[in-house]
Short mmCIF file of C-alpha atoms and ligand atoms in Angstrom, two decimals:
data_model
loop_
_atom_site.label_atom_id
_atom_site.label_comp_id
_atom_site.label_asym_id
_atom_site.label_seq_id
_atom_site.Cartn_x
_atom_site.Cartn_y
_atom_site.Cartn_z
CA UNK A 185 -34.23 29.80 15.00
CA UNK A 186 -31.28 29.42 12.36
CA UNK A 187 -31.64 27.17 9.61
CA UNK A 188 -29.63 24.09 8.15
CA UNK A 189 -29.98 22.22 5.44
CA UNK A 190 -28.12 18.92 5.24
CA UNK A 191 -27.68 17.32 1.69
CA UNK A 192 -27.02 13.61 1.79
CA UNK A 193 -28.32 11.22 5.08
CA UNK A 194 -24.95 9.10 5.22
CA UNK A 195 -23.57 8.34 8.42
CA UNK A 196 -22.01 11.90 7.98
CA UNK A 197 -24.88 13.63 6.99
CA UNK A 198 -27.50 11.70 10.19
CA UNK A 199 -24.37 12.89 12.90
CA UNK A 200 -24.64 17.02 11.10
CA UNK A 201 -28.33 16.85 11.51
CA UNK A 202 -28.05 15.33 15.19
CA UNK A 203 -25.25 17.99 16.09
CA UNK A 204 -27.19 20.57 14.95
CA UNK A 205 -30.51 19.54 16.24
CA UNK A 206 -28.61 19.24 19.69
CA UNK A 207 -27.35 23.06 19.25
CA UNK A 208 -30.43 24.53 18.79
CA UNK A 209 -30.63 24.60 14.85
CA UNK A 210 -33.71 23.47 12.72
CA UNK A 211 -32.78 21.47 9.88
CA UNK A 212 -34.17 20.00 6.94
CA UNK A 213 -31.88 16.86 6.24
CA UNK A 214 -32.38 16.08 2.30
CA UNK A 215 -31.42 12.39 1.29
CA UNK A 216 -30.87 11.47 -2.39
CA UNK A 217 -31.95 7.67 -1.72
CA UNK A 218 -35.40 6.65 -0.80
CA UNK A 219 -33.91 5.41 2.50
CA UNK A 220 -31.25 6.93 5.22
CA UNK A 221 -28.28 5.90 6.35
CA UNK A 222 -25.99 5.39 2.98
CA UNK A 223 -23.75 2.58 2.70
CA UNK A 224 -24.19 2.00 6.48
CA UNK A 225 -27.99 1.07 6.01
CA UNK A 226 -28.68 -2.81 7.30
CA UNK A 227 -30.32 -4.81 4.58
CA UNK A 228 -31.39 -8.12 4.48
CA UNK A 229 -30.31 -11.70 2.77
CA UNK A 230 -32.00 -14.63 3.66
CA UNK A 231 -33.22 -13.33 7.04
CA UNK A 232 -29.66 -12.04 7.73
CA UNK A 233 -28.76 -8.49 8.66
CA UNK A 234 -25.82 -7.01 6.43
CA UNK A 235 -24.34 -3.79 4.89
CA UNK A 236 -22.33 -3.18 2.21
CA UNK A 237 -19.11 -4.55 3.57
CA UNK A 238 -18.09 -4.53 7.29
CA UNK A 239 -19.03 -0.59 9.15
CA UNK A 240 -17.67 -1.55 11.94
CA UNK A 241 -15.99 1.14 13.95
CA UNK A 242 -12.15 1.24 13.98
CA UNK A 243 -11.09 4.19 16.25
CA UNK A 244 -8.10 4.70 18.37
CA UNK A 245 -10.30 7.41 19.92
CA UNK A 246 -12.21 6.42 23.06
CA UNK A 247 -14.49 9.53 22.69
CA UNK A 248 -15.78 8.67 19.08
CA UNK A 249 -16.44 5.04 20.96
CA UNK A 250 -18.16 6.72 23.55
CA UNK A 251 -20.61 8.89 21.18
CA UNK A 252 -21.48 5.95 19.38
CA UNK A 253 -22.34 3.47 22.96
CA UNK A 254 -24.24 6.16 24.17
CA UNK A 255 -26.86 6.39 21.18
CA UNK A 256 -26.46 2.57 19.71
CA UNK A 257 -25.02 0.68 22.21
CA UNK A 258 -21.98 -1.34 21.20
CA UNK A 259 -20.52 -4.81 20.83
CA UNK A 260 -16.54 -4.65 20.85
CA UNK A 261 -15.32 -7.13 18.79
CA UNK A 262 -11.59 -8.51 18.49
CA UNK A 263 -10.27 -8.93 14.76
CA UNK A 264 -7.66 -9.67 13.03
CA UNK A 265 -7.51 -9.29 9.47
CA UNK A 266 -6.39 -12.41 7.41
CA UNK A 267 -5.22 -12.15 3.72
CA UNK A 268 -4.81 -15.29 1.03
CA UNK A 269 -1.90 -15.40 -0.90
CA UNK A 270 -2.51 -18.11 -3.90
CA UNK A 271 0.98 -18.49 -4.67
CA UNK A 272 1.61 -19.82 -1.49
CA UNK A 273 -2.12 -21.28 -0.92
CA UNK A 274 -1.79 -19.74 2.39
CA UNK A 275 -3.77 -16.92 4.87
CA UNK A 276 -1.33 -15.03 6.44
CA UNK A 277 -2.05 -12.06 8.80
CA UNK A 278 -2.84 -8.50 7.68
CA UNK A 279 -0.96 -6.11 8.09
CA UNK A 280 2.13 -8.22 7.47
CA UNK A 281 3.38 -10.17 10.56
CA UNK A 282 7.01 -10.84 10.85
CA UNK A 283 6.06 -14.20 12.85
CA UNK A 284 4.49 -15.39 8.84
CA UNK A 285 7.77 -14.99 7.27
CA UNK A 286 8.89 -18.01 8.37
CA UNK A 287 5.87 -20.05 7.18
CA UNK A 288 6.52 -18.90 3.57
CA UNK A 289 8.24 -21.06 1.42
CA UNK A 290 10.26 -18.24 -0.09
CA UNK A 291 11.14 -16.89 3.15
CA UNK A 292 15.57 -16.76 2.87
CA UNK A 293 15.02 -14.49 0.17
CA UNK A 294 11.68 -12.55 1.67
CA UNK A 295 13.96 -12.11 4.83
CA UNK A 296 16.79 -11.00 2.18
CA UNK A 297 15.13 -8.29 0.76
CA UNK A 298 13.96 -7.19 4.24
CA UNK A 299 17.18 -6.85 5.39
CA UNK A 300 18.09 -4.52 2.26
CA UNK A 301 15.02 -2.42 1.80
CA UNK A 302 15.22 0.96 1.06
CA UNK A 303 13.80 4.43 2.44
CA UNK A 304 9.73 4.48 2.71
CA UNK A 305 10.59 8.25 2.71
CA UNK A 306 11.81 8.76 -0.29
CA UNK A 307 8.82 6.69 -2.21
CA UNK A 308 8.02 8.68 -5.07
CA UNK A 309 4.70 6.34 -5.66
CA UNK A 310 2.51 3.51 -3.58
CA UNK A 311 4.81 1.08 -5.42
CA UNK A 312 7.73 2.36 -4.57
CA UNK A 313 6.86 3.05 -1.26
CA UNK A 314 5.92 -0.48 -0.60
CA UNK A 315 8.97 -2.26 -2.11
CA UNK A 316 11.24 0.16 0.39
CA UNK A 317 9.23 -1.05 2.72
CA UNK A 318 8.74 -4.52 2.35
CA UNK A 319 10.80 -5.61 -0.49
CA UNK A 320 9.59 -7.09 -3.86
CA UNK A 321 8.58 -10.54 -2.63
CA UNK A 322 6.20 -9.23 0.01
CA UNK A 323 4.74 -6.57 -2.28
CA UNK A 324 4.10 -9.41 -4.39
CA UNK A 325 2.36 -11.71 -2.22
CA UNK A 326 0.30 -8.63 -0.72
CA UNK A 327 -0.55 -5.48 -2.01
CA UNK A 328 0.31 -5.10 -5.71
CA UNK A 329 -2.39 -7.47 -7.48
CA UNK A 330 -4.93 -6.13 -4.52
CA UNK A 331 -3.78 -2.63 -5.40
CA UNK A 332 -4.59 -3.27 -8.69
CA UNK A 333 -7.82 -4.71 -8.63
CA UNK A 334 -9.34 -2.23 -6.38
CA UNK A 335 -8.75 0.77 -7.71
CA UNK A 336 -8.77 -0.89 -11.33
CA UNK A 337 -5.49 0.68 -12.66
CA UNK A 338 -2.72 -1.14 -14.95
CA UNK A 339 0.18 0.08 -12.55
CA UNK A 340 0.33 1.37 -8.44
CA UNK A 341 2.87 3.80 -10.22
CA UNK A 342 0.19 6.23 -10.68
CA UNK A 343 -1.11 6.02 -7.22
CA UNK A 344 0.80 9.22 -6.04
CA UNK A 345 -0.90 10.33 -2.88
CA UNK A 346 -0.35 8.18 -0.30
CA UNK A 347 -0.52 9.37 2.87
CA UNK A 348 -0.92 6.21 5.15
CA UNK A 349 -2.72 6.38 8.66
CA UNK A 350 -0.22 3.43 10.19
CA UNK A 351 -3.17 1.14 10.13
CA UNK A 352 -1.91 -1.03 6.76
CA UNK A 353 1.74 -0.66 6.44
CA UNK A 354 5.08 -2.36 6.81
CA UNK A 355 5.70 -5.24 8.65
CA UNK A 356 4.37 -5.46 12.26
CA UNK A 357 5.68 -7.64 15.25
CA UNK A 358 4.65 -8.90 18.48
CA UNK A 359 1.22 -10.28 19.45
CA UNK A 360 -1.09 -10.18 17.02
CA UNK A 361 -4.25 -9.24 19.10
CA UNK A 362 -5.89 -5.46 18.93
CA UNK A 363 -4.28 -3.17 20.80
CA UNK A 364 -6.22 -2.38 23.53
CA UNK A 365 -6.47 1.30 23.24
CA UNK A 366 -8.08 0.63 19.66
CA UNK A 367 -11.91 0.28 19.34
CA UNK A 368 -13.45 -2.60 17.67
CA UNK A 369 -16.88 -2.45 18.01
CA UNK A 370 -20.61 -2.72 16.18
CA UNK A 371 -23.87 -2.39 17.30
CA UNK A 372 -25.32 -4.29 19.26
CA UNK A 373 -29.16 -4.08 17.97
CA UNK A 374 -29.51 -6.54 15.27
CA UNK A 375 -30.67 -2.97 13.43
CA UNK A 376 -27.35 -2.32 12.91
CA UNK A 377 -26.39 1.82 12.40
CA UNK A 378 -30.08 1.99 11.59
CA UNK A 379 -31.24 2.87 15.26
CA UNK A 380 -28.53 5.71 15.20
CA UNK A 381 -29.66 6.90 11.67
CA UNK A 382 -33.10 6.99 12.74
CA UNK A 383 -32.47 8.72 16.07
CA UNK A 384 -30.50 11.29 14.38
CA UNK A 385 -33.76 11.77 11.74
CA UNK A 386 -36.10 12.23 14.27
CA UNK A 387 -34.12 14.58 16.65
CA UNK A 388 -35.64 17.47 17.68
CA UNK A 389 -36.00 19.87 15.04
CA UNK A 390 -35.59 17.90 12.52
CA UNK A 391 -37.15 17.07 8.74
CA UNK A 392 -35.88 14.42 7.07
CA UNK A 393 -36.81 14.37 3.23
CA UNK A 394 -35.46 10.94 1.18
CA UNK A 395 -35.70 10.43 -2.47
CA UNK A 396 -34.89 14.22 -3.00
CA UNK A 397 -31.59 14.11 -5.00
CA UNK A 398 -30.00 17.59 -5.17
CA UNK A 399 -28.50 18.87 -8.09
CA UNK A 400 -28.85 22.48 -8.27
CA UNK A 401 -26.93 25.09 -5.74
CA UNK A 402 -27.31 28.64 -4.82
CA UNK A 403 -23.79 28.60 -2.57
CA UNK A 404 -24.25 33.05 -2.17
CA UNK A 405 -27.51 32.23 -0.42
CA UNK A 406 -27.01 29.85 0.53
CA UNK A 407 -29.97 27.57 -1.23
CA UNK A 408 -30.99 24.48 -3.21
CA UNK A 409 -33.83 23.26 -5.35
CA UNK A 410 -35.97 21.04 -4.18
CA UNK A 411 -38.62 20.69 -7.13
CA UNK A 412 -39.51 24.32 -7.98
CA UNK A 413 -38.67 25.60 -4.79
CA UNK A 414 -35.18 27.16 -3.61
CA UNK A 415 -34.79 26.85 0.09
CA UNK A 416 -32.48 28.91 1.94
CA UNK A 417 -30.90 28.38 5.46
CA UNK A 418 -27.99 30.22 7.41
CA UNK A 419 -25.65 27.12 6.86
CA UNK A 420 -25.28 24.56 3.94
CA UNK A 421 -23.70 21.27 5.10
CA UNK A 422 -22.79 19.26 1.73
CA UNK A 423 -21.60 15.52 2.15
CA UNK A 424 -21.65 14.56 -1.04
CA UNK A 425 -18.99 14.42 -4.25
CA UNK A 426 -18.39 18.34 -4.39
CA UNK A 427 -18.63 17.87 -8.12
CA UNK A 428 -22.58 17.51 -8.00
CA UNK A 429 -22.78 21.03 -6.14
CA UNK A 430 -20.91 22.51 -8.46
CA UNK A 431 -22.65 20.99 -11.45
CA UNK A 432 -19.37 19.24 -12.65
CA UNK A 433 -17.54 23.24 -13.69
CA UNK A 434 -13.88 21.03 -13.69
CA UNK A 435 -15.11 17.36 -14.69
CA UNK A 436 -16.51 14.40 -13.07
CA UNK A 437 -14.63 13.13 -10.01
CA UNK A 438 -13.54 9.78 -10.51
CA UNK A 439 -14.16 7.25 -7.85
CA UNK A 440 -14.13 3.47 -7.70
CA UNK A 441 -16.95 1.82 -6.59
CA UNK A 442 -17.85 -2.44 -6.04
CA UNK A 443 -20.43 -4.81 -6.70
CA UNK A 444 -21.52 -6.57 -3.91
CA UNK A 445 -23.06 -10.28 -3.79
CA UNK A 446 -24.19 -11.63 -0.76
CA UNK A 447 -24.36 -15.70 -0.25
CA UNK A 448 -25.88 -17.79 2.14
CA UNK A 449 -23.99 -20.94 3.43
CA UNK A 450 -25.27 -24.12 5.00
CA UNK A 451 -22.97 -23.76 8.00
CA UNK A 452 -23.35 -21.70 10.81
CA UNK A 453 -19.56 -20.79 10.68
CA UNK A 454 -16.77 -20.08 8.22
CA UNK A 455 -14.27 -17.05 8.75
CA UNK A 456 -12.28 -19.20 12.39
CA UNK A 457 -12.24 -16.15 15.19
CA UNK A 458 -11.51 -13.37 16.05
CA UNK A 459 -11.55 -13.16 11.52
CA UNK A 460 -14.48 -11.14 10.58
CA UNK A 461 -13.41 -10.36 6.87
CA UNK A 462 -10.64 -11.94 4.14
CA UNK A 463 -8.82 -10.33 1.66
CA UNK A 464 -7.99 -11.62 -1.30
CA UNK A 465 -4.66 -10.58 -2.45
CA UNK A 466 -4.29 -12.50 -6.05
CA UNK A 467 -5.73 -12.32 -9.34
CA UNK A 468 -9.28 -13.17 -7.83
CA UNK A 469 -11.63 -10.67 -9.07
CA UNK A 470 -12.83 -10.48 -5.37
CA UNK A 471 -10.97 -7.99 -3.14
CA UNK A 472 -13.01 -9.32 0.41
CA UNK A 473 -15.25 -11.75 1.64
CA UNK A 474 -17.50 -10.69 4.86
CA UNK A 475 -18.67 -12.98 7.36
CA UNK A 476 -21.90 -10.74 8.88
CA UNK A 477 -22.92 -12.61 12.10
CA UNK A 478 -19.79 -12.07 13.59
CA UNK A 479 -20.05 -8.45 13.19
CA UNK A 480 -24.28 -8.46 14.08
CA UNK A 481 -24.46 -10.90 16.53
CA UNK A 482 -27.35 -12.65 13.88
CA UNK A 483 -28.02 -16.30 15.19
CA UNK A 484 -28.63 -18.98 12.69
CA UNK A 485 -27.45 -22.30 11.32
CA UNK A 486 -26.77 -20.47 8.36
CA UNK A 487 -24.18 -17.52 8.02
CA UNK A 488 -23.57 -14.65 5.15
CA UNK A 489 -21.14 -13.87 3.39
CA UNK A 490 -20.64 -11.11 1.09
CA UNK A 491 -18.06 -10.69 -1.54
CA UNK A 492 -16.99 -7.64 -3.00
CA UNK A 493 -15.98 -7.28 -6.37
CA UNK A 494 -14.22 -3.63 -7.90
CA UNK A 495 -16.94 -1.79 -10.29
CA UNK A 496 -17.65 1.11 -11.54
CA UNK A 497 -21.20 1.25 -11.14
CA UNK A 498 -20.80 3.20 -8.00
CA UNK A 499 -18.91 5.86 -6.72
CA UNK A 500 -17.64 4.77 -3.32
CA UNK A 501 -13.67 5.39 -3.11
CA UNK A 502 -11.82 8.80 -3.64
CA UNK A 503 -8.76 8.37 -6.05
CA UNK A 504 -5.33 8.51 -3.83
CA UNK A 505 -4.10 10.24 -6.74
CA UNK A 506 -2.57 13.96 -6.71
CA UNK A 507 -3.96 14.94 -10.04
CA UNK A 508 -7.83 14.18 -8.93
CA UNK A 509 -6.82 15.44 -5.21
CA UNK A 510 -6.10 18.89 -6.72
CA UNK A 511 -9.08 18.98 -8.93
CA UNK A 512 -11.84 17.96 -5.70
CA UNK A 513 -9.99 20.98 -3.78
CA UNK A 514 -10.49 22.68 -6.65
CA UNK A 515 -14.09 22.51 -5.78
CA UNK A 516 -13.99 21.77 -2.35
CA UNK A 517 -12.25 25.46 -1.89
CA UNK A 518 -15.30 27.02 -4.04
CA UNK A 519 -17.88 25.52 -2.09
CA UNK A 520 -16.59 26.24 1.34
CA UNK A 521 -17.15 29.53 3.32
CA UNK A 522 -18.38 30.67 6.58
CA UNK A 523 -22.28 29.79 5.51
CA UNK A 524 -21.16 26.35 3.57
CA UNK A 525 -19.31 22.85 4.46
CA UNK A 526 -18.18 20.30 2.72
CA UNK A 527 -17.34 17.20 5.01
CA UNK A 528 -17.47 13.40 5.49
CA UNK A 529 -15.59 10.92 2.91
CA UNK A 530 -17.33 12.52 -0.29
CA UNK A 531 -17.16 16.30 1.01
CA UNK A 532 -13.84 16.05 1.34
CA UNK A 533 -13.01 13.55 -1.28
CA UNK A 534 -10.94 11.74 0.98
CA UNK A 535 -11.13 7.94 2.80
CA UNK A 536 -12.63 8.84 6.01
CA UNK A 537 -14.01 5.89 7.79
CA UNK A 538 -17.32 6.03 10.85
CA UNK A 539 -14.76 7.35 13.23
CA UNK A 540 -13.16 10.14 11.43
CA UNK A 541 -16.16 11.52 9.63
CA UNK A 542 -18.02 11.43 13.20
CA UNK A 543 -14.68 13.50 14.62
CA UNK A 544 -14.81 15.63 11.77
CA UNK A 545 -18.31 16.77 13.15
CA UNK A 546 -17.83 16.74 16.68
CA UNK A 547 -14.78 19.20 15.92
CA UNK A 548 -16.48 21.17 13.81
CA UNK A 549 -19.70 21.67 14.96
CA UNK A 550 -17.97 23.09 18.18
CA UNK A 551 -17.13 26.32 15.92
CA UNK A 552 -20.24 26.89 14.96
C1 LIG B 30 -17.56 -0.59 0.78
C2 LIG B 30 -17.25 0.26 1.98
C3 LIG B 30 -17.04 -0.35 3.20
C4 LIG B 30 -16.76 0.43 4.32
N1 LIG B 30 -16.53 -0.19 5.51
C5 LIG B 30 -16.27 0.56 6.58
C6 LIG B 30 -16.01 -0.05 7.85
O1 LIG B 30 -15.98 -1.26 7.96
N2 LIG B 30 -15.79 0.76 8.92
C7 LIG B 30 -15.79 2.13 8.81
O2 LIG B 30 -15.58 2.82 9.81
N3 LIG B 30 -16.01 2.73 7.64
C8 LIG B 30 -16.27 1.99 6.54
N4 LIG B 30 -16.51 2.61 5.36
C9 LIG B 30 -16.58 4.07 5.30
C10 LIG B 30 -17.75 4.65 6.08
O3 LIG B 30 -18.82 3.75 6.14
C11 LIG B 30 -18.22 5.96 5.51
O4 LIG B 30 -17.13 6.79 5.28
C12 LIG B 30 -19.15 6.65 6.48
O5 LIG B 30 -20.26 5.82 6.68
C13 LIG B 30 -19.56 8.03 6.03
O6 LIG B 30 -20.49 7.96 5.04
P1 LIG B 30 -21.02 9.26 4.31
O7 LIG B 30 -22.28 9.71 4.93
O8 LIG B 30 -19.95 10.30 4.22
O9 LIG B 30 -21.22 8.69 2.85
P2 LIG B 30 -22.37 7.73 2.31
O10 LIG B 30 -22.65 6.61 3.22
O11 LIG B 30 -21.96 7.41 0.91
O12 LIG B 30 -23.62 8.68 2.30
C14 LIG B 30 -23.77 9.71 1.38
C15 LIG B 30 -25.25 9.88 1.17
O13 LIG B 30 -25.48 11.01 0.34
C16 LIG B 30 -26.52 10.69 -0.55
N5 LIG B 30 -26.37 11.56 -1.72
C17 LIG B 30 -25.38 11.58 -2.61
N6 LIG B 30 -25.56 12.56 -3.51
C18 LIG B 30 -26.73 13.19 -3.16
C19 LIG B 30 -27.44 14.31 -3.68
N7 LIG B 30 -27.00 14.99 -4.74
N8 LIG B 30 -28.58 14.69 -3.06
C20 LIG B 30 -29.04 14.03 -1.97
N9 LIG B 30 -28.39 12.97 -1.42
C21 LIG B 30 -27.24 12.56 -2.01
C22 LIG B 30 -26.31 9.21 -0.87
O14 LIG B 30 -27.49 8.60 -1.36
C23 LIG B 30 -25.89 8.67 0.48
O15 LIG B 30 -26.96 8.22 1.26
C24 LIG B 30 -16.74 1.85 4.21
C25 LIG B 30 -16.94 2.46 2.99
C26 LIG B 30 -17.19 1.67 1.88
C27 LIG B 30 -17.41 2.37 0.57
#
């Protein structure tokens, strides 16, 4: 029987062991953490279920949907994202709705600058490319204090790679419910992603090892250490920061992380529906607040919220910046081969949210 290791039990790492198991391979999933299941994991507050900010699934893809009913059955929720703008003391809809303009006491000049904005196409930076698409005002109100709080930078100028998916940009029209093709959804089990996590763990085939943080690499092997021992396998599956498997040769990948603080309230309801999270788009040092029972389905008088806060205590977001893009695929192209992969959000050093590091897999594994 081939032989896989896995290094990291993330959401990406659970779905490599799972596709694996499923194709016949044994393999020895090795998580850094003393528990599974990464930033996914449901923990508890005050008797409420949580995770460190929303997981909910976003896909336009009814397949990834379907993977993810089958295994954890699902909950699709609706949602629309609200944002507060201080200088106006208002919410207004996220991604920006044309039907808010004319709630805003600015709006003759918003609508001004709308009807003069330049070419998104020829943005040389995430500034730029949001003035041409917005104008100034908007830009303003939005994205560039949120910009700058959450990736902790004095200027958007130097954001330089930014490759939008169509989710956050411009200014949409029209009704402001989901689209119906999109998926909304969480799980239903008040375990959250756990009862996926743990499936994946114990599929057949498979050893799961936590608290085994792995630092050292043989990639010609391929092998890694696991106290004194090297163990081999036919296939290396990396999902973490492809710095740490290369024992940081070009520098430490920068990344920004967030504190998280979770807070009960004596009221069984605050975000109005379908809102399940708020951003903050000011000088708050907050860039979200959570409401978790609307994603959970958790009953109580109470509800949680969670606020995050930009940190660098953790390394959680890849840098949309070209400089640090070049040096991950730097090591990204060293690690991979025919015997080694490096996927999911830290593999590839790249935002990838449930959906797209579950298709990642479910393309990959299929040329294997
Ligand atoms: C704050 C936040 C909120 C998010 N919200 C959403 C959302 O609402 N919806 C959505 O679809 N996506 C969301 N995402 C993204 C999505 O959850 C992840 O991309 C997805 O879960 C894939 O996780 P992963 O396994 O690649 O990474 P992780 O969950 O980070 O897992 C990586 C694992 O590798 C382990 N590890 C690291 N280094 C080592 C090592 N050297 N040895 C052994 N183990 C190691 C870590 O302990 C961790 O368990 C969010 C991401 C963040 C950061």
């Amino acid at each position: 029987m081939k032989k896989a290791i896995v290094v990291g039990g993330g959401m990406t790492g659970c779905t490599w062991a799972h596709l694996l198991s499923e194709k016949g391979w044994e393999v020895l999933l090795l998580e850094g953490d003393k528990i599974l299941g990464g930033g996914c994991r449901t923990m508890h507050y005050g008797g409420h279920p949580y995770t460190f900010g929303p997981r909910h699934l976003f896909t336009d893809k009814a397949h990834i949907f379907e993977y993810y009913d089958k295994y954890v059955p699902q909950r699709r929720l609706a949602h629309y994202l609200l944002t507060y703008v201080e200088r106006d003391q208002e919410f207004y809809s996220y991604p920006i709705h044309h039907d808010d303009i004319a709630r805003m006491p600015d709006r003759d000049e918003v609508q001004a600058q709308l009807d003069n904005r330049g070419d998104p196409g020829a943005a040389k930076n995430f500034e730029e490319y949001w003035i041409n698409s917005v104008g100034e005002i908007l830009y303003d109100k939005f994205v560039r204090h949120y910009s700058k709080k959450m990736w902790q930078i004095e200027e958007n100028t130097v954001l330089d790679d930014f490759k939008f998916d169509g989710k956050g940009v411009g200014l949409s029209e029209g009704s402001h419910e989901v689209r119906p093709d999109i998926f909304i959804s969480y799980p239903i089990s008040l375990g959250g992603w756990d009862d996926y996590v743990d499936m994946c763990a114990s599929a057949e085939n498979v050893e799961a090892r936590t608290g085994v943080f792995v630092s050292e690499f043989d990639l010609n092997k391929p092998a890694v250490k696991v106290g004194e021992d090297w163990l081999e396998c036919d296939l290396l599956v990396s999902t973490i920061s492809p710095d740490i498997v290369l024992r940081h040769a070009y520098g430490e990948l920068n990344y920004i992380g967030r504190d998280f603080i979770p807070i009960v309230l004596p009221c069984k309801q605050v975000i109005p529906d379908p809102t399940f999270f708020l951003h903050y788009a000011g000088q708050e040092t907050y860039t979200r607040i959570v409401e978790y029972k609307k994603l959970t389905g958790y009953q109580s008088e109470q509800t949680l919220i969670g606020l995050e806060i930009p940190s660098t205590r953790n390394k959680l977001y890849p840098y949309p910046i070209k400089a640090e893009q070049a040096r991950a695929q730097k090591y990204i192209d060293e690690i991979r081969s025919d015997k080694v992969l490096s996927v999911g959000r830290l593999g590839n050093y790249r935002y990838m949210d449930i959906g797209l590091v579950t298709d990642e897999a479910l393309q990959k594994i299929d040329e294997i």
